[in-house]
C-alpha cells in the first residue's frame, strides 16, 4: 500500500475528529446561546459586523495559507521532497505579509468601521476596542499559518482534536463568565483574543517539538518564493472576490435591515458551520492524501479519493440535516430559548449551503494539487459578485429578509456548479463520473431518507425524547440506504474490509 494513500489512517483521523466534533459541537451551540443571552441581539450583531471587517483583510492571508498548505503537502508527497525549505520560505513570506495586513487594518479597516458601518452610538466605543483586539488575533493567526500547514500535511489530527477541545472549553467558560461582568461586549472580545493567542502558541510549540521541518533557518530560495507568490496571487485574488461577496452579504443585510437581522444571519452561519463540521472531519483526513497521491503520480488512487470523499461528506451531513429540516422550530427553541423572528427561515435556507461546500471541497483540493487554478478560481468568483447588487435590490423592494437569504443561497449554489465545470477542464475529474458516482447517488439517498424521516417525524412527539428517537431511527435507516444505494461495488468492498479488519 502506498504511504501516500492509507485508508486506515483516514479512518483513524476521521474518528479522532468526530470524537472532537461530538464534544465541541454541543458546547459551541450552548456557547452561542450564552453569548446571545449575555450580550443581547444588538451587541452580538455589532461583534459580528466588526469581525466581518477584520475577516475582509484576512483574505490577504488565506491565499498565502492555501499556497503554503499545497506546497508543503505536495513536497511531502514527492519521493525526494524538501519540506523544510518550503517551510522556511513560507515563514519569510508570512512575516512580510503580517506587517502589510497590520498597516491596512489600522488605516483602511478603522476608517471603514468609523464611517461606513451602521452601529448604535452607545456601542461605538466598545466596537473600537473589539476591532483592535480582533486585529491582534488576526496577526497571531497569520504568523501561525505555516505551523498549521505542517500539522495537516503530517496528518496529525490528534493534535487538532485535543487542542480544539481545549479551545471550545475555554470559549464556553468565557461566555458563561460574561453574566458576572459589566461592559460585556468588550470583555467578550478580550476573552476571544486571549484564547486565540493561547491556542496558536500551543500549536506552534507542538510543531517545533514534533516536526524537524519546523526548525526555521534564514533561507532565501527565490524559485520557491516565486512559485508560492504566483499561486498565492491567484488564490488571494479569488479570496478577495469571495470575501467581497460573502462578507458583503453582512453589509447588505446591515444596510437593508439593521444589526438585528445581522445577528440572525450570524446565528444561521454558526449552525451551518456546526453541521458542515460533520463533513470537514472527513475532508481534513483525506485532503493531504489527495494532494500526495497526485504528487506521486498515483492517479487512480487520487481519483477514488476525490469521488468517495465528496460523496461521504454529503452523507455525513444527511445524518443531521434531514432530521433538522423536520424539527427546525423545536431545535431552535431548544438551542436559543425564544429564537428571534426570521431565524427559522434563515437557518433552513443557509443549511443547504453546507451540502454544497461539503461536496465541493475534495474537488477543490484536487484542482489545487494540479497548480492550474486561474480560471477555476477567478471566473466563478467574478460571477458571484452579481449577488450583492441583486440581493440589495431584492431586500429594498420586498422588505422581507426571507426573500433576501433565499436568493443568496440559490446564487451561491449556481456559482458552485460553475466552479465544478472549470474543475473538469483542469483536473482528472469528469462530469459524467461526478454525476454517476456522487450526484445521482446522493440525490437518491436524500429523497428516500427524507420520505422516511417525514413519516418518522409525523409519528414521534415534538420534544427532546421524540427528537432523540427520530435521530437514532433515522441514523440506522440512513446507514442502510447509504450502503445499498449510495456506494459503488468497490466502496462496499472497502467498507466490508475495514469492518472485518476492525472486528479482528
Tab-separated table of C-alpha atoms in Angstrom:
chain	number	residue	atom	x	y	z
A	1	UNK	CA	0.000	0.000	0.000
A	2	UNK	CA	1.292	3.457	-0.894
A	3	UNK	CA	2.284	5.570	2.083
A	4	UNK	CA	0.501	8.478	0.423
A	5	UNK	CA	-2.762	6.512	0.442
A	6	UNK	CA	-3.729	4.839	3.696
A	7	UNK	CA	-7.427	4.178	4.326
A	8	UNK	CA	-6.708	3.060	7.895
A	9	UNK	CA	-5.074	6.408	8.605
A	10	UNK	CA	-8.075	8.166	7.081
A	11	UNK	CA	-10.395	6.140	9.317
A	12	UNK	CA	-8.305	6.796	12.429
A	13	UNK	CA	-8.064	10.534	11.766
A	14	UNK	CA	-11.762	10.766	10.915
A	15	UNK	CA	-12.701	9.004	14.157
A	16	UNK	CA	-10.464	11.314	16.189
A	17	UNK	CA	-12.009	14.357	14.549
A	18	UNK	CA	-15.543	13.057	15.080
A	19	UNK	CA	-14.896	12.485	18.776
A	20	UNK	CA	-13.641	16.045	18.922
A	21	UNK	CA	-16.664	17.269	16.988
A	22	UNK	CA	-19.249	15.486	19.152
A	23	UNK	CA	-17.727	17.138	22.199
A	24	UNK	CA	-17.244	20.585	20.709
A	25	UNK	CA	-20.457	20.861	18.695
A	26	UNK	CA	-22.761	20.787	21.702
A	27	UNK	CA	-20.555	23.220	23.617
A	28	UNK	CA	-20.406	25.588	20.631
A	29	UNK	CA	-24.187	25.627	20.341
A	30	UNK	CA	-24.522	26.186	24.070
A	31	UNK	CA	-21.911	28.952	23.889
A	32	UNK	CA	-23.954	30.739	21.207
A	33	UNK	CA	-26.985	30.650	23.478
A	34	UNK	CA	-24.945	32.064	26.383
A	35	UNK	CA	-23.458	34.816	24.195
A	36	UNK	CA	-26.887	35.791	22.846
A	37	UNK	CA	-28.344	35.871	26.364
A	38	UNK	CA	-25.449	37.857	27.856
A	39	UNK	CA	-24.693	40.270	25.019
A	40	UNK	CA	-28.175	40.770	23.631
A	41	UNK	CA	-29.058	40.743	19.963
A	42	UNK	CA	-27.644	44.235	19.195
A	43	UNK	CA	-24.219	43.729	20.790
A	44	UNK	CA	-23.978	40.286	19.188
A	45	UNK	CA	-24.727	41.926	15.844
A	46	UNK	CA	-22.057	44.572	16.499
A	47	UNK	CA	-19.483	41.850	17.247
A	48	UNK	CA	-20.405	40.080	14.003
A	49	UNK	CA	-20.096	43.249	11.902
A	50	UNK	CA	-16.714	44.247	13.406
A	51	UNK	CA	-15.452	40.716	12.914
A	52	UNK	CA	-16.512	40.896	9.273
A	53	UNK	CA	-14.289	43.946	8.727
A	54	UNK	CA	-11.214	42.098	10.030
A	55	UNK	CA	-12.173	38.983	8.074
A	56	UNK	CA	-12.202	41.012	4.873
A	57	UNK	CA	-8.484	41.703	5.332
A	58	UNK	CA	-7.759	38.141	6.438
A	59	UNK	CA	-8.388	37.132	2.844
A	60	UNK	CA	-4.930	38.510	2.045
A	61	UNK	CA	-3.569	35.733	4.247
A	62	UNK	CA	-5.908	32.942	3.187
A	63	UNK	CA	-4.475	32.936	-0.338
A	64	UNK	CA	-0.942	32.584	1.025
A	65	UNK	CA	-2.193	29.994	3.531
A	66	UNK	CA	-3.698	27.913	0.738
A	67	UNK	CA	-0.437	28.148	-1.222
A	68	UNK	CA	1.681	27.141	1.778
A	69	UNK	CA	-0.595	24.195	2.565
A	70	UNK	CA	-0.498	22.982	-1.017
A	71	UNK	CA	3.292	23.266	-1.486
A	72	UNK	CA	4.245	21.711	1.879
A	73	UNK	CA	1.860	18.775	1.373
A	74	UNK	CA	2.930	18.355	-2.265
A	75	UNK	CA	6.601	18.382	-1.242
A	76	UNK	CA	5.968	15.680	1.368
A	77	UNK	CA	4.230	13.529	-1.252
A	78	UNK	CA	7.275	13.595	-3.548
A	79	UNK	CA	9.865	10.856	-3.105
A	80	UNK	CA	12.733	13.316	-2.642
A	81	UNK	CA	10.958	16.401	-1.378
A	82	UNK	CA	12.401	19.062	0.923
A	83	UNK	CA	9.542	20.377	3.106
A	84	UNK	CA	11.898	22.291	5.432
A	85	UNK	CA	12.991	24.550	2.577
A	86	UNK	CA	9.345	25.271	1.690
A	87	UNK	CA	8.563	25.912	5.370
A	88	UNK	CA	11.389	28.447	5.780
A	89	UNK	CA	10.467	30.224	2.542
A	90	UNK	CA	6.857	30.324	3.745
A	91	UNK	CA	7.773	31.989	7.017
A	92	UNK	CA	9.760	34.666	5.175
A	93	UNK	CA	6.682	35.483	3.111
A	94	UNK	CA	4.416	35.388	6.176
A	95	UNK	CA	6.499	37.871	8.187
A	96	UNK	CA	6.237	40.457	5.407
A	97	UNK	CA	2.540	39.748	4.901
A	98	UNK	CA	1.697	40.201	8.592
A	99	UNK	CA	3.209	43.711	8.572
A	100	UNK	CA	1.210	44.608	5.446
A	101	UNK	CA	-2.063	43.324	6.960
A	102	UNK	CA	-1.469	45.275	10.182
A	103	UNK	CA	-0.956	48.535	8.281
A	104	UNK	CA	-4.049	48.010	6.104
A	105	UNK	CA	-6.259	47.141	9.077
A	106	UNK	CA	-5.194	50.176	11.098
A	107	UNK	CA	-5.745	52.559	8.177
A	108	UNK	CA	-8.446	51.238	5.855
A	109	UNK	CA	-10.233	48.930	8.300
A	110	UNK	CA	-10.506	51.544	11.038
A	111	UNK	CA	-11.782	54.141	8.557
A	112	UNK	CA	-14.442	51.719	7.324
A	113	UNK	CA	-15.562	50.995	10.896
A	114	UNK	CA	-15.881	54.687	11.758
A	115	UNK	CA	-17.573	55.855	8.569
A	116	UNK	CA	-19.382	53.056	6.741
A	117	UNK	CA	-20.898	50.720	9.336
A	118	UNK	CA	-24.320	51.139	10.923
A	119	UNK	CA	-23.539	50.700	14.659
A	120	UNK	CA	-25.550	52.238	17.545
A	121	UNK	CA	-23.693	55.200	19.030
A	122	UNK	CA	-23.810	53.716	22.527
A	123	UNK	CA	-21.817	50.682	21.308
A	124	UNK	CA	-19.235	52.602	19.260
A	125	UNK	CA	-16.505	52.794	21.935
A	126	UNK	CA	-16.777	49.076	22.647
A	127	UNK	CA	-16.726	48.398	18.892
A	128	UNK	CA	-13.398	50.276	18.624
A	129	UNK	CA	-11.847	48.049	21.284
A	130	UNK	CA	-13.332	44.922	19.691
A	131	UNK	CA	-11.709	45.955	16.423
A	132	UNK	CA	-8.231	46.384	17.953
A	133	UNK	CA	-8.428	43.056	19.769
A	134	UNK	CA	-9.560	41.366	16.567
A	135	UNK	CA	-6.553	42.877	14.753
A	136	UNK	CA	-4.207	41.418	17.376
A	137	UNK	CA	-5.798	37.988	16.989
A	138	UNK	CA	-5.564	38.290	13.211
A	139	UNK	CA	-1.795	38.933	13.220
A	140	UNK	CA	-1.138	35.993	15.570
A	141	UNK	CA	-3.157	33.744	13.265
A	142	UNK	CA	-1.180	34.905	10.225
A	143	UNK	CA	2.172	34.019	11.788
A	144	UNK	CA	0.855	30.554	12.699
A	145	UNK	CA	-0.161	29.578	9.141
A	146	UNK	CA	2.963	27.527	8.219
A	147	UNK	CA	2.816	25.614	11.513
A	148	UNK	CA	-0.816	24.641	10.973
A	149	UNK	CA	0.056	23.562	7.431
A	150	UNK	CA	2.696	21.183	8.801
A	151	UNK	CA	0.201	19.518	11.166
A	152	UNK	CA	-2.232	18.908	8.312
A	153	UNK	CA	0.482	17.687	5.929
A	154	UNK	CA	1.682	15.184	8.546
A	155	UNK	CA	-1.962	14.128	9.138
A	156	UNK	CA	-1.583	14.552	12.917
A	157	UNK	CA	-5.281	15.101	13.520
A	158	UNK	CA	-4.985	14.060	17.164
A	159	UNK	CA	-3.352	17.432	17.788
A	160	UNK	CA	-6.308	19.248	16.233
A	161	UNK	CA	-8.741	17.111	18.201
A	162	UNK	CA	-7.302	17.664	21.667
A	163	UNK	CA	-6.349	21.315	21.228
A	164	UNK	CA	-9.756	22.139	19.736
A	165	UNK	CA	-11.464	20.580	22.743
A	166	UNK	CA	-9.400	22.845	24.990
A	167	UNK	CA	-10.330	25.863	22.884
A	168	UNK	CA	-14.073	25.234	22.992
A	169	UNK	CA	-13.995	24.640	26.759
A	170	UNK	CA	-12.245	27.974	27.276
A	171	UNK	CA	-14.693	29.730	24.929
A	172	UNK	CA	-17.741	28.313	26.684
A	173	UNK	CA	-16.293	29.257	30.070
A	174	UNK	CA	-15.715	32.816	28.860
A	175	UNK	CA	-19.289	33.100	27.589
A	176	UNK	CA	-20.592	31.894	30.952
A	177	UNK	CA	-18.413	34.388	32.865
A	178	UNK	CA	-19.951	37.307	30.946
A	179	UNK	CA	-23.044	37.149	33.148
A	180	UNK	CA	-20.926	38.330	36.102
A	181	UNK	CA	-19.374	41.303	34.272
A	182	UNK	CA	-20.315	44.763	33.075
A	183	UNK	CA	-19.373	46.074	29.611
A	184	UNK	CA	-19.817	42.534	28.291
A	185	UNK	CA	-19.074	43.200	24.633
A	186	UNK	CA	-15.577	44.465	25.479
A	187	UNK	CA	-14.814	41.593	27.840
A	188	UNK	CA	-16.067	39.051	25.318
A	189	UNK	CA	-13.624	40.434	22.718
A	190	UNK	CA	-10.770	40.310	25.271
A	191	UNK	CA	-11.547	36.700	26.151
A	192	UNK	CA	-11.704	35.650	22.484
A	193	UNK	CA	-8.365	37.330	21.737
A	194	UNK	CA	-6.581	35.732	24.710
A	195	UNK	CA	-7.958	32.285	23.890
A	196	UNK	CA	-6.941	32.576	20.249
A	197	UNK	CA	-3.399	33.646	21.160
A	198	UNK	CA	-3.028	30.799	23.684
A	199	UNK	CA	-4.225	28.164	21.219
A	200	UNK	CA	-1.905	29.409	18.477
A	201	UNK	CA	1.087	29.298	20.840
A	202	UNK	CA	0.242	25.693	21.737
A	203	UNK	CA	0.078	24.711	18.060
A	204	UNK	CA	3.431	26.347	17.389
A	205	UNK	CA	5.185	24.654	20.315
A	206	UNK	CA	3.753	21.296	19.227
A	207	UNK	CA	5.162	21.702	15.698
A	208	UNK	CA	8.629	22.706	16.848
A	209	UNK	CA	8.823	19.655	19.135
A	210	UNK	CA	7.293	17.100	16.742
A	211	UNK	CA	8.453	18.025	13.249
A	212	UNK	CA	12.086	18.594	12.174
A	213	UNK	CA	10.768	20.616	9.210
A	214	UNK	CA	9.567	23.262	11.690
A	215	UNK	CA	13.136	24.353	12.510
A	216	UNK	CA	13.468	27.786	10.944
A	217	UNK	CA	16.620	28.762	9.076
A	218	UNK	CA	17.071	32.004	7.209
A	219	UNK	CA	16.892	30.773	3.622
A	220	UNK	CA	16.020	32.799	0.536
A	221	UNK	CA	15.046	30.343	-2.193
A	222	UNK	CA	13.885	32.675	-4.944
A	223	UNK	CA	12.444	29.856	-7.083
A	224	UNK	CA	10.234	28.566	-4.265
A	225	UNK	CA	9.176	32.068	-3.245
A	226	UNK	CA	8.179	32.862	-6.845
A	227	UNK	CA	6.072	29.688	-7.035
A	228	UNK	CA	4.449	30.458	-3.696
A	229	UNK	CA	3.693	34.050	-4.649
A	230	UNK	CA	2.312	33.114	-8.074
A	231	UNK	CA	-0.053	30.543	-6.560
A	232	UNK	CA	-0.877	32.881	-3.683
A	233	UNK	CA	-1.553	35.766	-6.067
A	234	UNK	CA	-4.318	33.880	-7.864
A	235	UNK	CA	-5.623	32.406	-4.609
A	236	UNK	CA	-5.610	35.802	-2.890
A	237	UNK	CA	-7.393	37.480	-5.800
A	238	UNK	CA	-10.002	34.742	-5.613
A	239	UNK	CA	-10.194	35.191	-1.866
A	240	UNK	CA	-10.693	38.936	-2.177
A	241	UNK	CA	-13.574	38.358	-4.563
A	242	UNK	CA	-15.040	35.740	-2.223
A	243	UNK	CA	-14.757	37.961	0.824
A	244	UNK	CA	-16.409	40.826	-1.037
A	245	UNK	CA	-19.330	38.560	-1.907
A	246	UNK	CA	-19.596	36.621	1.390
A	247	UNK	CA	-18.809	39.392	3.885
A	248	UNK	CA	-20.562	41.831	1.587
A	249	UNK	CA	-23.768	39.977	2.408
A	250	UNK	CA	-23.282	41.052	6.028
A	251	UNK	CA	-23.208	44.688	4.980
A	252	UNK	CA	-26.124	44.299	2.542
A	253	UNK	CA	-28.174	42.925	5.449
A	254	UNK	CA	-26.895	45.706	7.709
A	255	UNK	CA	-27.796	48.450	5.215
A	256	UNK	CA	-31.238	46.997	4.417
A	257	UNK	CA	-32.457	45.561	7.739
A	258	UNK	CA	-30.016	46.619	10.545
A	259	UNK	CA	-27.979	44.806	13.213
A	260	UNK	CA	-30.883	42.662	14.483
A	261	UNK	CA	-31.011	40.730	11.201
A	262	UNK	CA	-27.176	40.673	11.224
A	263	UNK	CA	-27.391	38.726	14.481
A	264	UNK	CA	-29.849	36.240	12.949
A	265	UNK	CA	-27.563	35.796	9.946
A	266	UNK	CA	-24.636	35.170	12.333
A	267	UNK	CA	-26.666	32.512	14.159
A	268	UNK	CA	-27.567	30.838	10.852
A	269	UNK	CA	-23.905	30.780	9.777
A	270	UNK	CA	-22.867	29.265	13.113
A	271	UNK	CA	-25.418	26.490	12.691
A	272	UNK	CA	-24.305	25.890	9.097
A	273	UNK	CA	-20.674	25.671	10.205
A	274	UNK	CA	-21.570	23.260	13.010
A	275	UNK	CA	-23.361	20.943	10.576
A	276	UNK	CA	-20.600	21.360	7.996
A	277	UNK	CA	-18.108	20.172	10.618
A	278	UNK	CA	-19.514	16.652	10.111
A	279	UNK	CA	-18.116	16.749	6.585
A	280	UNK	CA	-14.991	18.758	7.357
A	281	UNK	CA	-13.682	15.964	9.550
A	282	UNK	CA	-13.520	13.655	6.549
A	283	UNK	CA	-12.116	16.462	4.402
A	284	UNK	CA	-9.271	17.123	6.840
A	285	UNK	CA	-8.456	13.417	6.877
A	286	UNK	CA	-8.421	12.902	3.093
A	287	UNK	CA	-7.144	16.282	1.784
A	288	UNK	CA	-3.417	15.576	2.396
A	289	UNK	CA	-3.709	12.205	0.673
A	290	UNK	CA	-5.485	13.746	-2.349
A	291	UNK	CA	-2.508	16.090	-2.814
A	292	UNK	CA	0.138	13.467	-2.038
A	293	UNK	CA	-1.251	10.850	-4.434
A	294	UNK	CA	-1.266	13.437	-7.220
A	295	UNK	CA	2.322	14.475	-6.382
A	296	UNK	CA	3.493	10.846	-6.528
A	297	UNK	CA	1.604	10.082	-9.773
A	298	UNK	CA	-0.883	7.618	-8.209
A	299	UNK	CA	-3.771	8.918	-10.325
A	300	UNK	CA	-6.272	6.059	-9.820
A	301	UNK	CA	-5.983	6.349	-6.039
A	302	UNK	CA	-6.206	10.117	-6.423
A	303	UNK	CA	-9.463	9.808	-8.383
A	304	UNK	CA	-11.061	7.372	-5.911
A	305	UNK	CA	-10.257	9.685	-3.004
A	306	UNK	CA	-11.977	12.618	-4.726
A	307	UNK	CA	-15.250	10.891	-5.612
A	308	UNK	CA	-15.551	8.822	-2.447
A	309	UNK	CA	-14.570	11.766	-0.242
A	310	UNK	CA	-17.077	14.110	-1.856
A	311	UNK	CA	-19.912	11.627	-1.517
A	312	UNK	CA	-19.130	10.552	2.047
A	313	UNK	CA	-19.028	14.166	3.217
A	314	UNK	CA	-22.538	14.729	1.842
A	315	UNK	CA	-23.787	11.549	3.504
A	316	UNK	CA	-22.396	12.623	6.883
A	317	UNK	CA	-24.340	15.886	6.688
A	318	UNK	CA	-27.563	13.968	5.961
A	319	UNK	CA	-27.451	12.450	9.458
A	320	UNK	CA	-28.048	15.903	10.947
A	321	UNK	CA	-29.580	17.947	8.150
A	322	UNK	CA	-32.561	15.758	7.234
A	323	UNK	CA	-33.946	15.361	10.787
A	324	UNK	CA	-33.245	19.060	11.394
A	325	UNK	CA	-35.457	20.122	8.491
A	326	UNK	CA	-38.426	18.286	10.045
A	327	UNK	CA	-37.801	19.570	13.579
A	328	UNK	CA	-36.368	23.041	12.927
A	329	UNK	CA	-38.696	25.030	15.162
A	330	UNK	CA	-38.285	22.769	18.190
A	331	UNK	CA	-34.485	22.546	17.801
A	332	UNK	CA	-34.175	26.335	17.558
A	333	UNK	CA	-36.303	26.771	20.696
A	334	UNK	CA	-34.164	24.178	22.476
A	335	UNK	CA	-30.999	25.975	21.371
A	336	UNK	CA	-31.900	29.654	21.729
A	337	UNK	CA	-34.913	29.624	24.015
A	338	UNK	CA	-37.052	32.127	22.100
A	339	UNK	CA	-35.470	32.483	18.635
A	340	UNK	CA	-35.800	35.955	17.061
A	341	UNK	CA	-38.154	36.496	14.141
A	342	UNK	CA	-36.894	35.194	10.777
A	343	UNK	CA	-34.449	32.775	12.447
A	344	UNK	CA	-36.264	29.674	11.143
A	345	UNK	CA	-36.274	30.910	7.545
A	346	UNK	CA	-32.609	31.878	7.680
A	347	UNK	CA	-31.314	28.603	9.125
A	348	UNK	CA	-33.398	26.431	6.788
A	349	UNK	CA	-32.002	28.264	3.757
A	350	UNK	CA	-28.393	28.524	4.914
A	351	UNK	CA	-28.208	24.852	5.902
A	352	UNK	CA	-28.327	23.815	2.234
A	353	UNK	CA	-25.010	25.581	1.654
A	354	UNK	CA	-23.339	23.038	3.932
A	355	UNK	CA	-24.171	20.335	1.367
A	356	UNK	CA	-22.685	22.388	-1.459
A	357	UNK	CA	-19.479	23.139	0.438
A	358	UNK	CA	-19.099	19.534	1.607
A	359	UNK	CA	-19.420	18.014	-1.872
A	360	UNK	CA	-17.122	20.612	-3.405
A	361	UNK	CA	-14.108	20.540	-1.046
A	362	UNK	CA	-12.407	17.345	-2.343
A	363	UNK	CA	-12.826	18.696	-5.896
A	364	UNK	CA	-11.209	21.963	-4.857
A	365	UNK	CA	-8.299	20.099	-3.233
A	366	UNK	CA	-7.760	18.111	-6.424
A	367	UNK	CA	-7.593	21.266	-8.546
A	368	UNK	CA	-5.179	22.957	-6.125
A	369	UNK	CA	-2.894	19.927	-6.385
A	370	UNK	CA	-2.577	20.473	-10.150
A	371	UNK	CA	-1.487	24.119	-9.706
A	372	UNK	CA	-3.794	25.031	-12.648
A	373	UNK	CA	-6.106	27.268	-10.687
A	374	UNK	CA	-6.566	30.595	-12.508
A	375	UNK	CA	-9.826	30.050	-14.441
A	376	UNK	CA	-11.168	27.653	-11.803
A	377	UNK	CA	-10.912	30.308	-9.105
A	378	UNK	CA	-11.375	33.670	-10.746
A	379	UNK	CA	-14.231	33.321	-13.252
A	380	UNK	CA	-16.829	31.899	-10.787
A	381	UNK	CA	-15.797	34.424	-8.128
A	382	UNK	CA	-16.319	37.340	-10.512
A	383	UNK	CA	-19.738	35.952	-11.470
A	384	UNK	CA	-20.688	35.597	-7.799
A	385	UNK	CA	-20.262	39.352	-7.221
A	386	UNK	CA	-23.552	39.884	-9.051
A	387	UNK	CA	-25.309	38.528	-5.969
A	388	UNK	CA	-24.571	41.693	-3.972
A	389	UNK	CA	-26.388	44.351	-6.020
A	390	UNK	CA	-29.187	41.936	-6.872
A	391	UNK	CA	-29.718	40.917	-3.225
A	392	UNK	CA	-29.659	44.575	-2.168
A	393	UNK	CA	-32.395	45.351	-4.701
A	394	UNK	CA	-34.426	42.338	-3.543
A	395	UNK	CA	-34.114	43.450	0.089
A	396	UNK	CA	-35.170	47.013	-0.674
A	397	UNK	CA	-38.068	46.049	-2.941
A	398	UNK	CA	-39.558	43.171	-0.939
A	399	UNK	CA	-38.593	44.428	2.553
A	400	UNK	CA	-38.544	40.752	3.542
A	401	UNK	CA	-35.299	39.200	4.918
A	402	UNK	CA	-36.550	35.721	3.966
A	403	UNK	CA	-36.566	36.505	0.233
A	404	UNK	CA	-33.106	38.031	0.524
A	405	UNK	CA	-31.482	34.975	2.128
A	406	UNK	CA	-33.240	32.559	-0.262
A	407	UNK	CA	-31.828	34.418	-3.262
A	408	UNK	CA	-28.310	34.475	-1.779
A	409	UNK	CA	-28.310	30.708	-1.220
A	410	UNK	CA	-29.578	29.905	-4.724
A	411	UNK	CA	-26.992	32.195	-6.320
A	412	UNK	CA	-24.140	30.603	-4.358
A	413	UNK	CA	-25.224	27.094	-5.380
A	414	UNK	CA	-25.220	28.167	-9.042
A	415	UNK	CA	-21.703	29.590	-8.583
A	416	UNK	CA	-20.538	26.247	-7.191
A	417	UNK	CA	-21.871	24.471	-10.291
A	418	UNK	CA	-19.805	26.862	-12.413
A	419	UNK	CA	-16.701	26.019	-10.335
A	420	UNK	CA	-17.239	22.306	-10.934
A	421	UNK	CA	-17.429	22.925	-14.682
A	422	UNK	CA	-13.984	24.578	-14.636
A	423	UNK	CA	-12.642	21.815	-12.384
A	424	UNK	CA	-13.428	19.285	-15.096
A	425	UNK	CA	-11.336	21.365	-17.520
A	426	UNK	CA	-8.090	21.319	-15.494
A	427	UNK	CA	-8.089	18.110	-13.409
A	428	UNK	CA	-8.821	14.393	-13.818
A	429	UNK	CA	-12.431	14.987	-12.709
A	430	UNK	CA	-15.044	14.177	-15.354
A	431	UNK	CA	-18.615	15.498	-15.267
A	432	UNK	CA	-20.045	12.097	-16.249
A	433	UNK	CA	-18.184	10.313	-13.427
A	434	UNK	CA	-19.185	13.023	-10.950
A	435	UNK	CA	-22.867	12.674	-11.843
A	436	UNK	CA	-22.881	8.868	-11.709
A	437	UNK	CA	-20.603	8.408	-8.674
A	438	UNK	CA	-21.608	11.361	-6.494
A	439	UNK	CA	-24.614	13.471	-7.522
A	440	UNK	CA	-27.151	10.834	-8.593
A	441	UNK	CA	-26.414	8.563	-5.621
A	442	UNK	CA	-26.542	11.464	-3.168
A	443	UNK	CA	-29.899	12.682	-4.511
A	444	UNK	CA	-31.394	9.178	-4.366
A	445	UNK	CA	-30.320	8.668	-0.757
A	446	UNK	CA	-31.623	12.143	0.181
A	447	UNK	CA	-35.045	11.542	-1.362
A	448	UNK	CA	-35.543	8.133	0.245
A	449	UNK	CA	-34.273	9.317	3.627
A	450	UNK	CA	-36.464	12.451	3.548
A	451	UNK	CA	-39.611	10.429	2.812
A	452	UNK	CA	-38.889	8.040	5.664
A	453	UNK	CA	-37.927	10.871	8.037
A	454	UNK	CA	-41.166	12.715	7.198
A	455	UNK	CA	-43.266	9.789	8.444
A	456	UNK	CA	-40.991	9.277	11.464
A	457	UNK	CA	-41.406	12.961	12.399
A	458	UNK	CA	-45.173	12.658	11.950
A	459	UNK	CA	-45.448	9.798	14.444
A	460	UNK	CA	-42.934	10.970	17.071
A	461	UNK	CA	-43.504	13.680	19.646
A	462	UNK	CA	-42.008	17.146	19.156
A	463	UNK	CA	-39.989	17.052	22.373
A	464	UNK	CA	-36.480	16.042	23.433
A	465	UNK	CA	-37.305	12.354	23.710
A	466	UNK	CA	-39.014	12.380	20.315
A	467	UNK	CA	-36.042	14.181	18.763
A	468	UNK	CA	-33.588	11.598	20.115
A	469	UNK	CA	-35.780	8.732	18.864
A	470	UNK	CA	-36.031	10.407	15.448
A	471	UNK	CA	-32.257	10.871	15.233
A	472	UNK	CA	-31.474	7.289	16.253
A	473	UNK	CA	-34.009	5.568	13.981
A	474	UNK	CA	-33.199	7.840	11.052
A	475	UNK	CA	-29.470	7.179	11.504
A	476	UNK	CA	-29.891	3.400	11.303
A	477	UNK	CA	-32.146	3.666	8.250
A	478	UNK	CA	-29.787	6.158	6.595
A	479	UNK	CA	-26.827	3.814	7.095
A	480	UNK	CA	-28.723	1.100	5.214
A	481	UNK	CA	-29.754	3.461	2.418
A	482	UNK	CA	-26.193	4.729	2.000
A	483	UNK	CA	-24.768	1.199	1.811
A	484	UNK	CA	-27.412	-0.081	-0.619
A	485	UNK	CA	-27.907	2.932	-2.899
A	486	UNK	CA	-25.053	5.336	-2.138
A	487	UNK	CA	-21.898	3.244	-2.541
A	488	UNK	CA	-20.281	1.669	-5.577
A	489	UNK	CA	-19.264	-2.010	-5.551
A	490	UNK	CA	-15.641	-1.027	-4.930
A	491	UNK	CA	-16.609	1.209	-1.983
A	492	UNK	CA	-18.785	-1.535	-0.486
A	493	UNK	CA	-15.857	-3.954	-0.611
A	494	UNK	CA	-13.591	-1.412	1.071
A	495	UNK	CA	-16.149	-0.780	3.834
A	496	UNK	CA	-16.563	-4.527	4.450
A	497	UNK	CA	-12.771	-4.968	4.594
A	498	UNK	CA	-12.459	-2.128	7.109
A	499	UNK	CA	-15.216	-3.540	9.306
A	500	UNK	CA	-13.660	-7.002	9.131
A	501	UNK	CA	-10.234	-5.585	9.999
A	502	UNK	CA	-11.637	-3.621	12.963
A	503	UNK	CA	-13.543	-6.700	14.161
A	504	UNK	CA	-10.375	-8.819	14.088
